[in-house]
Amino acid sequence: MGHALCICSPGTVIIDNKRYLFIQKLGEGGFSYVDLVEGLHDGHFYALKRILCHEQQDLEEAQREADMHHLFHHPNILHLVAYCVKERGTKHEAWLLLPFFKRGTLWNEIERLKDKDNFLTEDQILQLLLGICRGLEAIHAQGYAHRDLKPTNILLGDEGQPVLMDLGSMNQARICVEGSRQALALQDWAAQRCTISYRAPELFSVQSHCVIDERTDVWAFFGIAAAACLDDDCGPPAAPSYSFPPQSVGGTATPSSGPAHYPNLNQWPC
């Protein structure tokens, strides 16, 4: 594990013996912050995700998110530059240093185009969907599922290539539910960690004896396809005319309200 250390220069930190300069805040959630930093050793910009860890389980979950990143070396999955834990007395922050994508997310792109009364072209949509499929294929091939796929969790590279991010909700692809207690625990976990607009139907009312698998990502994928093709009224846009029929599903993404502790779903193998 790396170490983080504040040094004398205001707004400068050291991660794995490299200095980074704070530029600005990019965003924040209930228990995490994302800052734009510049590597003083290379001049590149990075996104520094800082997760507030109040308990040991918070640290374990942050470590697991870092471990998920380390599993993949794929152009359509966000890679982790560095990971460390910063200690402040009895409190801890887990830091994930990630590449910075100046175009932002797919949702940012859709909103920018909407402001200009414009749309993604059919070729752009097909390129996006192909890249998302390739990223999901890599995740599923390792026996995992993303579980929180949505437009705000898809970054866009300089050439428009999609990159899947936010691997904190990932767990094993196939989860065997045995009994009502496990079903309720999984349902509560999904309510906390899986955005409602892209949550698969089987996660809203989990059956007492069932198998939840990677098809939850497939449901979310088609919601993303709809969001890329449709306007806010869930009707096909006036232009352009697509050669494939968009479906009337989708919606805006809503952020999760912060960490909550649930049973380790990876202990329910099939």
Short mmCIF file of C-alpha atoms in Angstrom, two decimals:
data_model
loop_
_atom_site.label_atom_id
_atom_site.label_comp_id
_atom_site.label_asym_id
_atom_site.label_seq_id
_atom_site.Cartn_x
_atom_site.Cartn_y
_atom_site.Cartn_z
CA MET A 1 0.00 0.00 0.00
CA GLY A 2 1.29 3.48 -0.79
CA HIS A 3 1.61 6.34 1.65
CA ALA A 4 0.30 9.89 1.39
CA LEU A 5 2.00 12.81 3.06
CA CYS A 6 1.32 16.54 3.18
CA ILE A 7 4.45 18.67 2.72
CA CYS A 8 5.22 22.34 3.23
CA SER A 9 3.95 23.73 -0.07
CA PRO A 10 0.25 24.67 0.25
CA GLY A 11 -2.01 22.32 -1.69
CA THR A 12 0.74 19.81 -2.46
CA VAL A 13 0.76 16.13 -1.48
CA ILE A 14 3.07 13.19 -2.02
CA ILE A 15 1.72 9.86 -3.24
CA ASP A 16 4.16 7.01 -3.81
CA ASN A 17 7.08 9.45 -3.64
CA LYS A 18 5.61 11.71 -6.34
CA ARG A 19 4.38 15.25 -5.75
CA TYR A 20 0.93 16.40 -6.89
CA LEU A 21 -0.44 19.94 -6.85
CA PHE A 22 -4.12 20.57 -6.02
CA ILE A 23 -5.84 22.49 -8.86
CA GLN A 24 -9.55 22.48 -8.07
CA LYS A 25 -12.43 20.42 -6.72
CA LEU A 26 -14.23 18.35 -9.36
CA GLY A 27 -17.10 16.97 -7.30
CA GLU A 28 -18.22 15.40 -4.06
CA GLY A 29 -20.64 12.84 -2.68
CA GLY A 30 -21.83 11.94 0.77
CA PHE A 31 -18.55 10.35 1.84
CA SER A 32 -16.09 11.09 -0.95
CA TYR A 33 -14.49 13.97 -2.84
CA VAL A 34 -12.81 14.18 -6.24
CA ASP A 35 -10.08 16.76 -6.85
CA LEU A 36 -8.15 17.73 -9.95
CA VAL A 37 -4.41 17.50 -9.29
CA GLU A 38 -1.31 17.96 -11.44
CA GLY A 39 1.66 15.65 -11.26
CA LEU A 40 4.71 17.85 -10.74
CA HIS A 41 6.93 15.04 -12.04
CA ASP A 42 5.20 14.75 -15.43
CA GLY A 43 2.84 17.74 -15.86
CA HIS A 44 -0.16 15.45 -16.36
CA PHE A 45 -3.56 16.01 -14.76
CA TYR A 46 -5.15 13.38 -12.53
CA ALA A 47 -8.39 12.89 -10.62
CA LEU A 48 -7.80 12.22 -6.92
CA LYS A 49 -10.74 10.42 -5.31
CA ARG A 50 -10.70 10.76 -1.50
CA ILE A 51 -12.98 8.42 0.46
CA LEU A 52 -13.72 9.22 4.11
CA CYS A 53 -13.32 6.03 6.15
CA HIS A 54 -14.97 6.12 9.56
CA GLU A 55 -14.67 2.41 10.33
CA GLN A 56 -12.44 -0.52 9.46
CA GLN A 57 -15.07 -1.81 7.04
CA ASP A 58 -14.89 1.48 5.13
CA LEU A 59 -11.15 0.94 4.68
CA GLU A 60 -11.75 -2.63 3.54
CA GLU A 61 -14.31 -1.49 0.97
CA ALA A 62 -11.95 1.18 -0.36
CA GLN A 63 -9.16 -1.38 -0.60
CA ARG A 64 -11.50 -3.69 -2.47
CA GLU A 65 -12.35 -0.94 -4.97
CA ALA A 66 -8.62 -0.49 -5.58
CA ASP A 67 -8.24 -4.26 -5.98
CA MET A 68 -10.99 -4.29 -8.60
CA HIS A 69 -9.09 -1.68 -10.62
CA HIS A 70 -5.91 -3.76 -10.44
CA LEU A 71 -7.70 -6.76 -11.95
CA PHE A 72 -8.06 -5.10 -15.33
CA HIS A 73 -5.73 -3.73 -17.97
CA HIS A 74 -8.30 -2.87 -20.62
CA PRO A 75 -8.79 0.30 -22.71
CA ASN A 76 -12.47 0.47 -21.77
CA ILE A 77 -11.97 0.14 -18.00
CA LEU A 78 -10.47 2.93 -15.90
CA HIS A 79 -7.04 2.02 -14.55
CA LEU A 80 -5.74 2.99 -11.14
CA VAL A 81 -2.54 5.06 -11.06
CA ALA A 82 -1.93 4.78 -7.31
CA TYR A 83 -3.69 3.95 -4.05
CA CYS A 84 -2.86 4.98 -0.50
CA VAL A 85 -4.41 5.66 2.90
CA LYS A 86 -3.92 8.99 4.67
CA GLU A 87 -4.16 9.01 8.46
CA ARG A 88 -5.41 11.97 10.47
CA GLY A 89 -5.38 10.90 14.09
CA THR A 90 -8.08 8.28 14.45
CA LYS A 91 -9.59 9.14 11.05
CA HIS A 92 -8.52 7.83 7.69
CA GLU A 93 -8.97 8.79 4.05
CA ALA A 94 -8.47 6.30 1.22
CA TRP A 95 -7.04 7.98 -1.88
CA LEU A 96 -7.42 6.62 -5.40
CA LEU A 97 -5.35 8.45 -8.01
CA LEU A 98 -7.00 8.08 -11.41
CA PRO A 99 -6.48 9.44 -14.93
CA PHE A 100 -8.30 12.70 -15.67
CA PHE A 101 -10.70 12.78 -18.63
CA LYS A 102 -11.31 16.37 -19.70
CA ARG A 103 -14.46 15.47 -21.67
CA GLY A 104 -16.08 14.13 -18.51
CA THR A 105 -18.79 11.48 -18.61
CA LEU A 106 -21.26 10.29 -21.20
CA TRP A 107 -23.96 12.13 -19.28
CA ASN A 108 -21.95 15.37 -19.50
CA GLU A 109 -21.70 14.87 -23.26
CA ILE A 110 -25.43 14.24 -23.65
CA GLU A 111 -26.23 17.38 -21.64
CA ARG A 112 -23.76 19.51 -23.64
CA LEU A 113 -25.31 18.37 -26.89
CA LYS A 114 -28.83 18.92 -25.58
CA ASP A 115 -27.94 22.52 -24.69
CA LYS A 116 -26.99 23.01 -28.34
CA ASP A 117 -30.17 21.27 -29.53
CA ASN A 118 -28.00 18.50 -30.92
CA PHE A 119 -27.66 14.74 -30.55
CA LEU A 120 -25.13 11.95 -30.69
CA THR A 121 -24.86 10.57 -34.20
CA GLU A 122 -25.68 6.97 -34.96
CA ASP A 123 -21.99 6.21 -35.56
CA GLN A 124 -21.07 7.79 -32.22
CA ILE A 125 -23.72 5.76 -30.40
CA LEU A 126 -22.59 2.52 -32.00
CA GLN A 127 -18.96 3.26 -31.12
CA LEU A 128 -19.98 3.99 -27.53
CA LEU A 129 -22.06 0.85 -27.17
CA LEU A 130 -19.33 -1.32 -28.68
CA GLY A 131 -16.77 0.04 -26.23
CA ILE A 132 -19.12 -0.43 -23.27
CA CYS A 133 -19.76 -4.02 -24.38
CA ARG A 134 -16.03 -4.70 -24.59
CA GLY A 135 -15.50 -3.31 -21.10
CA LEU A 136 -18.36 -5.40 -19.71
CA GLU A 137 -17.06 -8.47 -21.52
CA ALA A 138 -13.72 -8.06 -19.74
CA ILE A 139 -15.42 -7.64 -16.36
CA HIS A 140 -17.73 -10.61 -16.85
CA ALA A 141 -14.86 -12.79 -18.10
CA GLN A 142 -13.20 -12.33 -14.70
CA GLY A 143 -16.38 -13.52 -12.97
CA TYR A 144 -17.57 -10.09 -11.81
CA ALA A 145 -20.44 -7.70 -12.55
CA HIS A 146 -20.29 -3.90 -12.43
CA ARG A 147 -23.73 -3.47 -10.76
CA ASP A 148 -23.87 0.34 -11.14
CA LEU A 149 -23.52 0.96 -14.85
CA LYS A 150 -24.98 4.34 -15.90
CA PRO A 151 -24.06 7.35 -18.09
CA THR A 152 -22.39 9.16 -15.17
CA ASN A 153 -20.09 6.16 -14.65
CA ILE A 154 -18.82 6.15 -18.24
CA LEU A 155 -15.95 8.51 -19.03
CA LEU A 156 -15.16 9.65 -22.56
CA GLY A 157 -11.62 9.71 -23.94
CA ASP A 158 -10.31 12.33 -26.35
CA GLU A 159 -11.58 10.30 -29.33
CA GLY A 160 -14.90 9.52 -27.68
CA GLN A 161 -13.99 6.03 -26.50
CA PRO A 162 -16.00 4.97 -23.42
CA VAL A 163 -14.18 4.02 -20.22
CA LEU A 164 -16.08 2.32 -17.39
CA MET A 165 -15.39 3.78 -13.95
CA ASP A 166 -16.56 3.61 -10.31
CA LEU A 167 -15.86 -0.04 -9.55
CA GLY A 168 -16.91 0.28 -5.91
CA SER A 169 -20.15 -1.65 -6.41
CA MET A 170 -18.56 -4.54 -8.30
CA ASN A 171 -18.98 -8.02 -6.89
CA GLN A 172 -19.07 -11.59 -8.13
CA ALA A 173 -21.28 -12.00 -11.18
CA ARG A 174 -23.35 -14.91 -9.87
CA ILE A 175 -24.91 -14.51 -6.43
CA CYS A 176 -26.95 -17.38 -4.97
CA VAL A 177 -29.75 -16.21 -2.69
CA GLU A 178 -30.90 -18.82 -0.19
CA GLY A 179 -33.69 -17.62 2.03
CA SER A 180 -35.63 -14.46 2.75
CA ARG A 181 -32.93 -12.96 4.99
CA GLN A 182 -30.35 -13.04 2.21
CA ALA A 183 -32.92 -11.78 -0.28
CA LEU A 184 -33.71 -8.76 1.89
CA ALA A 185 -30.01 -8.07 2.51
CA LEU A 186 -29.30 -8.09 -1.24
CA GLN A 187 -32.34 -5.93 -1.94
CA ASP A 188 -31.17 -3.37 0.64
CA TRP A 189 -27.65 -3.43 -0.78
CA ALA A 190 -28.98 -2.80 -4.29
CA ALA A 191 -31.13 0.09 -3.06
CA GLN A 192 -27.98 1.71 -1.67
CA ARG A 193 -25.45 0.89 -4.38
CA CYS A 194 -27.35 0.49 -7.69
CA THR A 195 -28.82 3.64 -9.22
CA ILE A 196 -32.59 3.25 -9.44
CA SER A 197 -32.98 4.38 -13.08
CA TYR A 198 -30.64 1.63 -14.29
CA ARG A 199 -31.36 -1.06 -11.68
CA ALA A 200 -32.49 -4.42 -13.02
CA PRO A 201 -36.04 -5.53 -12.06
CA GLU A 202 -34.78 -8.59 -10.16
CA LEU A 203 -32.96 -6.30 -7.71
CA PHE A 204 -36.11 -4.38 -6.71
CA SER A 205 -37.84 -7.43 -5.25
CA VAL A 206 -35.29 -10.18 -4.72
CA GLN A 207 -36.78 -13.66 -4.56
CA SER A 208 -36.01 -15.89 -1.56
CA HIS A 209 -34.36 -18.57 -3.69
CA CYS A 210 -32.78 -17.28 -6.88
CA VAL A 211 -29.56 -16.53 -8.71
CA ILE A 212 -28.61 -12.93 -9.53
CA ASP A 213 -26.06 -12.74 -12.32
CA GLU A 214 -24.36 -10.45 -14.84
CA ARG A 215 -27.63 -9.83 -16.67
CA THR A 216 -28.16 -6.93 -14.25
CA ASP A 217 -25.44 -5.17 -16.28
CA VAL A 218 -27.23 -6.04 -19.52
CA TRP A 219 -30.38 -4.30 -18.28
CA ALA A 220 -28.35 -1.21 -17.39
CA PHE A 221 -26.63 -1.34 -20.77
CA PHE A 222 -29.94 -1.01 -22.62
CA GLY A 223 -30.92 1.86 -20.33
CA ILE A 224 -27.69 3.60 -21.35
CA ALA A 225 -28.44 2.93 -25.01
CA ALA A 226 -31.84 4.54 -24.57
CA ALA A 227 -30.37 7.55 -22.75
CA ALA A 228 -27.95 8.07 -25.64
CA CYS A 229 -30.76 7.97 -28.21
CA LEU A 230 -33.69 9.66 -26.51
CA ASP A 231 -34.51 13.12 -25.24
CA ASP A 232 -35.79 13.97 -21.73
CA ASP A 233 -39.37 13.16 -22.69
CA CYS A 234 -38.42 9.55 -23.46
CA GLY A 235 -39.42 10.00 -27.08
CA PRO A 236 -37.17 9.67 -30.13
CA PRO A 237 -35.52 13.00 -31.03
CA ALA A 238 -36.69 14.82 -34.13
CA ALA A 239 -33.25 14.34 -35.70
CA PRO A 240 -31.26 12.38 -36.60
CA SER A 241 -33.20 9.33 -37.75
CA TYR A 242 -31.62 6.13 -36.40
CA SER A 243 -31.59 2.89 -38.36
CA PHE A 244 -32.17 0.92 -35.13
CA PRO A 245 -35.30 1.49 -32.96
CA PRO A 246 -34.59 3.10 -29.57
CA GLN A 247 -36.67 1.77 -26.69
CA SER A 248 -38.59 4.03 -24.30
CA VAL A 249 -36.64 3.33 -21.12
CA GLY A 250 -33.94 5.21 -19.24
CA GLY A 251 -33.84 8.32 -17.11
CA THR A 252 -31.46 10.59 -15.31
CA ALA A 253 -28.88 9.20 -12.93
CA THR A 254 -29.09 9.78 -9.20
CA PRO A 255 -26.06 9.51 -6.91
CA SER A 256 -25.95 7.06 -4.05
CA SER A 257 -26.32 8.57 -0.60
CA GLY A 258 -23.07 7.26 0.85
CA PRO A 259 -21.68 4.02 2.23
CA ALA A 260 -23.68 1.56 4.27
CA HIS A 261 -22.47 -1.79 5.55
CA TYR A 262 -24.06 -4.96 4.21
CA PRO A 263 -23.07 -8.64 4.11
CA ASN A 264 -20.19 -9.49 1.80
CA LEU A 265 -22.01 -10.69 -1.31
CA ASN A 266 -18.87 -12.47 -2.47
CA GLN A 267 -19.50 -14.97 0.34
CA TRP A 268 -22.63 -16.21 -1.44
CA PRO A 269 -21.07 -18.19 -4.33
CA CYS A 270 -23.05 -20.39 -6.68
#
